[in-house]
Amino acid sequence: MAQSVGIKDVARAAGVSVGTVSNVINRPDTVATETRARVLSAIDRLGYVRSESARQLRAGRSRIMGLLVLDMGNPFFVDVARGAERAARRAGLGVMVCNSAENVGEEADYLALFAEQRVRGVLLTPADATGRNIDSFRRHGIPFVLVDRVSEGTTECSVSVDDVAGGALAVRHLIDAGHRSIAYVSGPPGFNQVRDRRTGALSALAEAGLGPEHLRELPTERLDVAAGRDAGARLLGLADRPTAVFCANDLLALGVLQAMYAAGVTVPDDLAIVGYDDIEFAAAAAVPLTSVRQPAVTMGALAAEMLLEETEEDRGRHEHRRVVLQPELVVRRSSLSAR
């Protein structure tokens, strides 16, 4: 296997000191024209590439920002990553994107990797509801910003959406359409978003004078299409099947929609469906999906900007803050049946 070319090799080939090569790379104006040309020729001939990681270690400042999300298979998190990357690139930084796959162990491994790589900071959507992974990572002194999550007991910056308001928007819409028996396909109960959206759903029922028994919860182990299909199958097996379903995200909703289509159940006439996130596929579904829109790209960009602010040279003036954005209901055909 070929060995990598180092700065000493360049110095030897050009007949100069290692310090001169370093000056050509970092402070070229301080080196005589003829010497600089000889060093650059040697660099080109040998194919030398400077070690960015070594430069960062010497400078004590990485040009990489970490981003750890729950599921890169979910277009919502792709949009978050897009927003974060745009903000990072404007500041001359790159983004290392990692996927915990909703797995606490995977999350811990990636956080350890970020610490080993001494990244500038981390944007994090936690999978660990206990907060232990965050507590362990905090000891490294690397700044982080929570995205799409506010964890109890943390004082760090966060960017999230008011999920209580979002859940209320979804169920209020279904109540206004005449539905009185509603299912909530909720996802893993340990996630704050899942609980908050349920709280909002219950508050909308209470506003209408309806008790919590009007909301039938169907929890799932994951927040993906397969879990939605499984929830749809369970929904079909209920003797007193609800007339509408609110799903904790659009992937679950698309899975429910697939299950209904396979069983010959008409959406929205036999069952109205509302999702959450308003991913691109929501509008393109066989029955366009009503969804609660989260401004995902904006969330990613804001989180990255807050992290950059915290890691700048004058970071002593930085104050942690929580930004809460407002959701928006986007009504499409999946919930427009007349009752």
XYZ file of N, CA, C and O in Angstrom, residues 185-322:
552
model
N -52.413 7.318 15.885
C -51.284 6.418 15.643
C -50.049 7.182 16.092
O -49.598 8.113 15.428
N -49.493 6.764 17.233
C -48.654 7.680 17.992
C -47.155 7.454 17.896
O -46.381 8.363 18.190
N -46.689 6.292 17.527
C -45.251 6.069 17.548
C -44.767 5.727 18.947
O -45.564 5.551 19.878
N -43.446 5.618 19.155
C -42.887 5.254 20.460
C -43.276 6.262 21.539
O -43.048 7.459 21.375
N -43.852 5.800 22.647
C -44.340 6.734 23.667
C -43.237 7.514 24.377
O -43.512 8.505 25.038
N -41.979 7.073 24.261
C -40.892 7.771 24.945
C -40.500 9.081 24.296
O -39.791 9.882 24.914
N -40.951 9.332 23.072
C -40.571 10.556 22.376
C -41.457 11.719 22.822
O -42.686 11.619 22.825
N -40.819 12.841 23.152
C -41.571 14.018 23.587
C -42.576 14.477 22.542
O -43.695 14.898 22.870
N -42.163 14.421 21.262
C -43.062 14.880 20.201
C -44.361 14.084 20.205
O -45.450 14.638 20.016
N -44.239 12.778 20.391
C -45.411 11.898 20.400
C -46.355 12.281 21.535
O -47.574 12.384 21.357
N -45.784 12.514 22.713
C -46.614 12.881 23.867
C -47.245 14.254 23.687
O -48.421 14.464 24.014
N -46.456 15.204 23.176
C -46.986 16.562 23.019
C -48.111 16.606 21.987
O -49.105 17.330 22.168
N -47.980 15.869 20.898
C -49.033 15.858 19.873
C -50.302 15.213 20.422
O -51.412 15.624 20.092
N -50.136 14.219 21.278
C -51.307 13.615 21.940
C -51.961 14.615 22.895
O -53.189 14.734 22.940
N -51.141 15.367 23.641
C -51.677 16.388 24.545
C -52.492 17.412 23.764
O -53.589 17.813 24.190
N -51.981 17.828 22.606
C -52.721 18.774 21.773
C -54.014 18.197 21.257
O -55.045 18.887 21.217
N -53.990 16.915 20.866
C -55.203 16.257 20.391
C -56.268 16.223 21.477
O -57.451 16.516 21.234
N -55.852 15.887 22.691
C -56.802 15.826 23.804
C -57.356 17.213 24.147
O -58.532 17.343 24.514
N -56.511 18.237 24.014
C -56.992 19.594 24.314
C -58.045 20.026 23.297
O -59.024 20.714 23.655
N -57.870 19.625 22.029
C -58.879 19.963 21.016
C -60.196 19.257 21.308
O -61.282 19.836 21.134
N -60.111 18.010 21.758
C -61.336 17.293 22.136
C -62.022 17.988 23.303
O -63.254 18.160 23.302
N -61.240 18.393 24.294
C -61.814 19.058 25.468
C -62.499 20.364 25.078
O -63.571 20.707 25.603
N -61.885 21.105 24.147
C -62.499 22.350 23.663
C -63.881 22.100 23.088
O -64.783 22.945 23.189
N -64.047 20.920 22.463
C -65.318 20.578 21.825
C -66.266 19.867 22.784
O -67.328 19.385 22.369
N -65.877 19.771 24.052
C -66.723 19.109 25.037
C -66.664 17.601 24.960
O -67.582 16.908 25.441
N -65.608 17.055 24.387
C -65.453 15.611 24.232
C -64.358 15.102 25.164
O -63.308 15.729 25.314
N -64.592 13.972 25.770
C -63.634 13.408 26.712
C -62.528 12.630 26.023
O -62.576 12.369 24.814
N -61.508 12.197 26.787
C -60.372 11.469 26.218
C -60.739 10.127 25.612
O -59.987 9.587 24.798
N -61.909 9.582 25.978
C -62.330 8.303 25.403
C -62.628 8.410 23.916
O -62.737 7.393 23.216
N -62.730 9.625 23.404
C -62.980 9.820 21.971
C -61.687 9.720 21.142
O -61.750 9.808 19.917
N -60.547 9.531 21.836
C -59.267 9.363 21.144
C -58.715 7.979 21.462
O -58.362 7.683 22.601
N -58.648 7.117 20.467
C -58.134 5.754 20.622
C -56.675 5.726 20.192
O -56.368 5.939 19.021
N -55.769 5.486 21.136
C -54.347 5.521 20.795
C -53.849 4.165 20.324
O -54.120 3.126 20.953
N -53.100 4.169 19.218
C -52.473 2.971 18.677
C -50.966 3.227 18.614
O -50.456 3.767 17.631
N -50.216 2.856 19.652
C -48.774 3.104 19.653
C -48.042 2.196 18.666
O -48.519 1.103 18.339
N -46.913 2.641 18.180
C -46.073 1.844 17.297
C -44.636 1.891 17.810
O -44.262 2.805 18.544
N -43.831 0.915 17.418
C -42.452 0.862 17.888
C -41.545 1.821 17.129
O -40.496 2.213 17.625
N -41.961 2.173 15.892
C -41.139 3.057 15.079
C -42.029 4.102 14.412
O -43.263 4.016 14.488
N -41.373 5.057 13.744
C -42.106 6.140 13.090
C -41.932 6.040 11.573
O -41.597 7.015 10.906
N -42.177 4.849 11.021
C -41.963 4.657 9.593
C -43.207 4.066 8.924
O -44.219 3.795 9.579
N -43.124 3.889 7.602
C -44.276 3.434 6.826
C -44.711 2.033 7.245
O -45.913 1.748 7.355
N -43.754 1.148 7.497
C -44.097 -0.218 7.902
C -44.893 -0.227 9.209
O -45.867 -0.974 9.352
N -44.482 0.623 10.150
C -45.225 0.725 11.411
C -46.625 1.272 11.166
O -47.594 0.879 11.827
N -46.757 2.180 10.194
C -48.069 2.708 9.847
C -48.973 1.637 9.251
O -50.171 1.575 9.552
N -48.398 0.780 8.394
C -49.204 -0.319 7.835
C -49.677 -1.255 8.931
O -50.830 -1.720 8.912
N -48.800 -1.549 9.883
C -49.187 -2.415 11.008
C -50.302 -1.774 11.825
O -51.272 -2.443 12.213
N -50.185 -0.474 12.087
C -51.243 0.226 12.829
C -52.546 0.214 12.039
O -53.632 0.075 12.608
N -52.439 0.361 10.711
C -53.633 0.308 9.867
C -54.329 -1.044 9.958
O -55.565 -1.119 10.008
N -53.541 -2.124 10.004
C -54.121 -3.461 10.137
C -54.840 -3.608 11.472
O -55.932 -4.194 11.547
N -54.251 -3.070 12.536
C -54.907 -3.113 13.847
C -56.187 -2.276 13.845
O -57.196 -2.648 14.454
N -56.121 -1.158 13.157
C -57.292 -0.284 13.056
C -58.437 -1.001 12.358
O -59.603 -0.936 12.787
N -58.123 -1.733 11.307
C -59.142 -2.468 10.556
C -59.781 -3.564 11.399
O -60.938 -3.940 11.174
N -59.041 -4.069 12.388
C -59.557 -5.146 13.222
C -60.433 -4.691 14.372
O -61.004 -5.525 15.085
N -60.578 -3.377 14.562
C -61.405 -2.876 15.659
C -62.887 -3.005 15.325
O -63.314 -2.655 14.230
N -63.646 -3.507 16.290
C -65.089 -3.663 16.062
C -65.768 -2.306 15.928
O -66.682 -2.133 15.116
N -65.341 -1.344 16.731
C -65.906 0.011 16.684
C -64.876 0.948 16.063
O -64.367 1.848 16.728
N -64.599 0.734 14.809
C -63.519 1.453 14.142
C -63.785 2.960 14.113
O -64.866 3.402 13.723
N -62.790 3.776 14.505
C -62.943 5.229 14.420
C -63.159 5.679 12.979
O -62.812 4.963 12.031
N -63.711 6.856 12.835
C -63.973 7.381 11.491
C -62.829 8.246 10.974
O -62.837 8.654 9.810
N -61.852 8.539 11.835
C -60.717 9.381 11.438
C -59.485 8.947 12.203
O -59.578 8.357 13.294
N -58.317 9.230 11.638
C -57.061 8.895 12.305
C -56.085 10.055 12.151
O -55.961 10.651 11.084
N -55.441 10.384 13.256
C -54.377 11.376 13.287
C -53.087 10.623 13.559
O -53.003 9.836 14.509
N -52.071 10.827 12.718
C -50.809 10.107 12.845
C -49.693 11.048 13.291
O -49.639 12.204 12.869
N -48.789 10.530 14.101
C -47.720 11.359 14.676
C -46.718 11.837 13.649
O -45.974 12.781 13.909
N -46.661 11.200 12.481
C -45.888 11.762 11.376
C -46.450 11.264 10.047
O -47.339 10.396 10.007
N -45.950 11.810 8.964
C -46.494 11.488 7.638
C -46.163 10.069 7.198
O -46.933 9.455 6.454
N -45.006 9.538 7.614
C -44.672 8.176 7.214
C -45.673 7.191 7.802
O -46.110 6.251 7.126
N -46.048 7.382 9.053
C -47.094 6.550 9.648
C -48.404 6.703 8.878
O -49.100 5.724 8.595
N -48.738 7.948 8.543
C -49.987 8.211 7.823
C -49.990 7.534 6.455
O -51.009 6.976 6.023
N -48.856 7.563 5.761
C -48.775 6.915 4.455
C -48.913 5.404 4.594
O -49.512 4.735 3.737
N -48.384 4.840 5.678
C -48.557 3.413 5.928
C -50.005 3.053 6.195
O -50.512 2.037 5.697
N -50.691 3.877 6.985
C -52.126 3.658 7.235
C -52.902 3.744 5.926
O -53.788 2.923 5.650
N -52.567 4.733 5.113
C -53.231 4.897 3.820
C -53.037 3.655 2.950
O -53.987 3.184 2.305
N -51.841 3.088 2.940
C -51.585 1.866 2.172
C -52.435 0.711 2.676
O -52.994 -0.077 1.889
N -52.536 0.582 3.999
C -53.335 -0.504 4.580
C -54.808 -0.360 4.217
O -55.493 -1.353 3.927
N -55.303 0.873 4.234
C -56.709 1.091 3.881
C -56.946 0.762 2.403
O -57.945 0.118 2.047
N -56.032 1.186 1.555
C -56.170 0.932 0.122
C -56.189 -0.571 -0.147
O -57.020 -1.066 -0.926
N -55.310 -1.312 0.511
C -55.234 -2.760 0.303
C -56.504 -3.464 0.777
O -56.902 -4.502 0.217
N -57.161 -2.898 1.782
C -58.372 -3.519 2.338
C -59.647 -3.016 1.672
O -60.741 -3.436 2.035
N -59.523 -2.116 0.719
C -60.703 -1.586 0.033
C -61.456 -0.540 0.826
O -62.615 -0.250 0.520
N -60.811 0.030 1.838
C -61.439 1.094 2.638
C -61.151 2.425 1.955
O -59.995 2.759 1.673
N -62.180 3.191 1.704
C -62.034 4.435 0.956
C -61.620 5.590 1.868
O -62.225 5.825 2.917
N -60.569 6.280 1.443
C -60.113 7.494 2.126
C -60.411 8.676 1.204
O -60.052 8.664 0.032
N -61.161 9.655 1.697
C -61.549 9.937 3.086
C -62.971 9.516 3.464
O -63.384 9.730 4.602
N -63.749 8.913 2.543
C -65.171 8.668 2.837
C -65.368 7.700 4.000
O -66.216 7.933 4.870
N -64.581 6.612 4.030
C -64.708 5.649 5.129
C -63.786 5.978 6.293
O -64.081 5.632 7.438
N -62.681 6.618 6.005
C -61.720 6.970 7.051
C -60.938 8.208 6.616
O -60.314 8.216 5.559
N -60.990 9.251 7.431
C -60.200 10.459 7.174
C -58.830 10.299 7.830
O -58.711 9.698 8.899
N -57.797 10.827 7.185
C -56.430 10.690 7.705
C -55.746 12.047 7.713
O -55.801 12.795 6.734
N -55.061 12.339 8.840
C -54.224 13.536 8.956
C -52.843 13.106 9.434
O -52.720 12.331 10.385
N -51.804 13.594 8.767
C -50.429 13.292 9.164
C -49.760 14.480 9.832
O -50.418 15.443 10.245
N -48.426 14.402 9.923
C -47.668 15.453 10.603
C -46.285 15.543 9.972
O -45.639 14.515 9.748
N -45.836 16.726 9.667
C -44.535 17.097 9.086
C -44.700 17.758 7.730
O -43.939 18.627 7.369
N -45.687 17.297 6.934
C -45.882 17.760 5.558
C -44.622 17.556 4.725
O -44.093 18.489 4.126
N -44.165 16.308 4.683
C -43.046 15.964 3.814
C -43.498 16.045 2.353
O -44.688 16.107 2.051
N -42.543 16.017 1.443
C -42.856 16.167 0.023
C -43.823 15.096 -0.463
O -44.689 15.354 -1.298
N -43.689 13.861 0.063
C -44.532 12.758 -0.387
C -45.987 12.910 0.038
O -46.857 12.235 -0.493
N -46.263 13.787 1.009
C -47.639 13.939 1.492
C -48.554 14.425 0.379
O -49.644 13.886 0.173
N -48.115 15.439 -0.343
C -48.936 15.983 -1.427
C -48.993 15.048 -2.620
O -49.933 15.109 -3.418
N -47.990 14.148 -2.752
C -47.908 13.269 -3.916
C -48.533 11.901 -3.674
O -48.487 11.037 -4.563
N -49.136 11.677 -2.508
C -49.738 10.375 -2.203
C -50.938 10.111 -3.112
O -51.505 11.033 -3.714
N -51.327 8.839 -3.211
C -52.469 8.463 -4.053
C -53.700 9.279 -3.670
O -54.471 9.716 -4.532
N -53.886 9.466 -2.374
C -54.871 10.425 -1.863
C -54.050 11.502 -1.156
O -53.460 11.241 -0.108
N -53.955 12.696 -1.734
C -53.109 13.740 -1.126
C -53.422 13.923 0.351
O -54.586 14.016 0.755
N -52.370 13.956 1.142
C -52.483 13.842 2.594
C -52.562 15.194 3.283
O -51.685 16.051 3.109
N -53.598 15.378 4.079
C -53.654 16.527 4.984
C -52.576 16.340 6.042
O -52.397 15.246 6.573
N -51.849 17.414 6.347
C -50.721 17.271 7.269
C -50.466 18.565 8.023
O -50.787 19.654 7.541
N -49.871 18.425 9.202
C -49.429 19.579 9.979
C -47.992 19.871 9.567
O -47.098 19.052 9.763
N -47.784 21.019 8.983
C -46.466 21.356 8.425
C -45.519 21.866 9.505
O -45.856 22.745 10.291
N -44.312 21.287 9.513
C -43.214 21.817 10.312
C -42.202 22.485 9.369
O -41.866 21.905 8.333
N -41.687 23.653 9.717
C -40.696 24.316 8.857
C -39.319 23.683 9.046
O -38.428 24.254 9.688
N -39.108 22.491 8.459
C -37.917 21.696 8.738
C -36.632 22.381 8.299
O -35.630 22.383 9.035
N -36.618 22.942 7.091
C -35.400 23.598 6.601
C -35.044 24.776 7.506
O -33.874 24.974 7.868
N -36.040 25.535 7.900
C -35.811 26.670 8.798
C -35.267 26.195 10.137
O -34.363 26.821 10.715
N -35.804 25.091 10.645
C -35.322 24.548 11.916
C -33.838 24.214 11.841
O -33.046 24.552 12.728
N -33.444 23.517 10.752
C -32.043 23.149 10.604
C -31.139 24.357 10.502
O -30.058 24.409 11.117
N -31.566 25.351 9.722
C -30.751 26.557 9.545
C -30.618 27.335 10.855
O -29.512 27.781 11.219
N -31.719 27.504 11.567
C -31.679 28.237 12.833
C -30.785 27.530 13.846
O -29.996 28.174 14.560
N -30.904 26.208 13.915
C -30.090 25.442 14.869
C -28.605 25.604 14.551
O -27.774 25.792 15.451
N -28.262 25.528 13.261
C -26.861 25.686 12.863
C -26.357 27.089 13.183
O -25.218 27.267 13.657
N -27.177 28.096 12.936
C -26.775 29.478 13.229
C -26.555 29.684 14.726
O -25.623 30.387 15.147
N -27.410 29.067 15.552
C -27.241 29.181 16.998
C -25.953 28.503 17.447
O -25.226 29.011 18.313
N -25.648 27.352 16.836
C -24.416 26.646 17.184
C -23.194 27.449 16.757
O -22.209 27.546 17.498
N -23.252 28.044 15.574
C -22.145 28.878 15.107
C -21.924 30.065 16.035
O -20.783 30.419 16.358
N -23.021 30.671 16.459
C -22.928 31.811 17.378
C -22.238 31.396 18.674
O -21.407 32.126 19.222
N -22.563 30.180 19.141
C -22.002 29.705 20.406
C -20.522 29.346 20.291
O -19.811 29.334 21.292
N -20.059 29.039 19.073
C -18.676 28.596 18.908
C -17.773 29.656 18.287
O -16.623 29.373 17.971
N -18.272 30.878 18.100
C -17.430 31.949 17.574
C -16.439 32.420 18.637
O -16.552 32.090 19.815
N -15.473 33.229 18.197
C -14.431 33.679 19.113
C -14.994 34.454 20.303
O -14.463 34.401 21.402
N -16.088 35.194 20.076
C -16.681 35.988 21.154
C -17.833 35.242 21.819
O -18.817 35.836 22.246
N -17.690 33.912 21.915
C -18.802 33.085 22.417
C -19.132 33.373 23.883
O -20.152 32.921 24.387
N -18.249 34.130 24.569
C -18.524 34.455 25.962
C -19.803 35.254 26.125
O -20.412 35.251 27.193
N -20.228 35.933 25.056
C -21.457 36.733 25.124
C -22.700 35.919 24.738
O -23.812 36.435 24.782
N -22.495 34.658 24.349
C -23.621 33.828 23.908
C -24.532 33.480 25.083
O -24.073 33.152 26.171
N -25.825 33.567 24.839
C -26.820 33.160 25.835
C -27.682 32.057 25.249
O -28.213 32.182 24.139
N -27.802 30.956 25.995
C -28.637 29.847 25.526
C -30.089 30.308 25.422
O -30.579 31.067 26.270
N -30.768 29.840 24.396
C -32.176 30.192 24.249
C -32.927 29.053 23.554
O -32.331 28.239 22.863
N -34.215 29.051 23.744
C -35.086 28.067 23.114
C -35.982 28.773 22.110
O -36.699 29.707 22.464
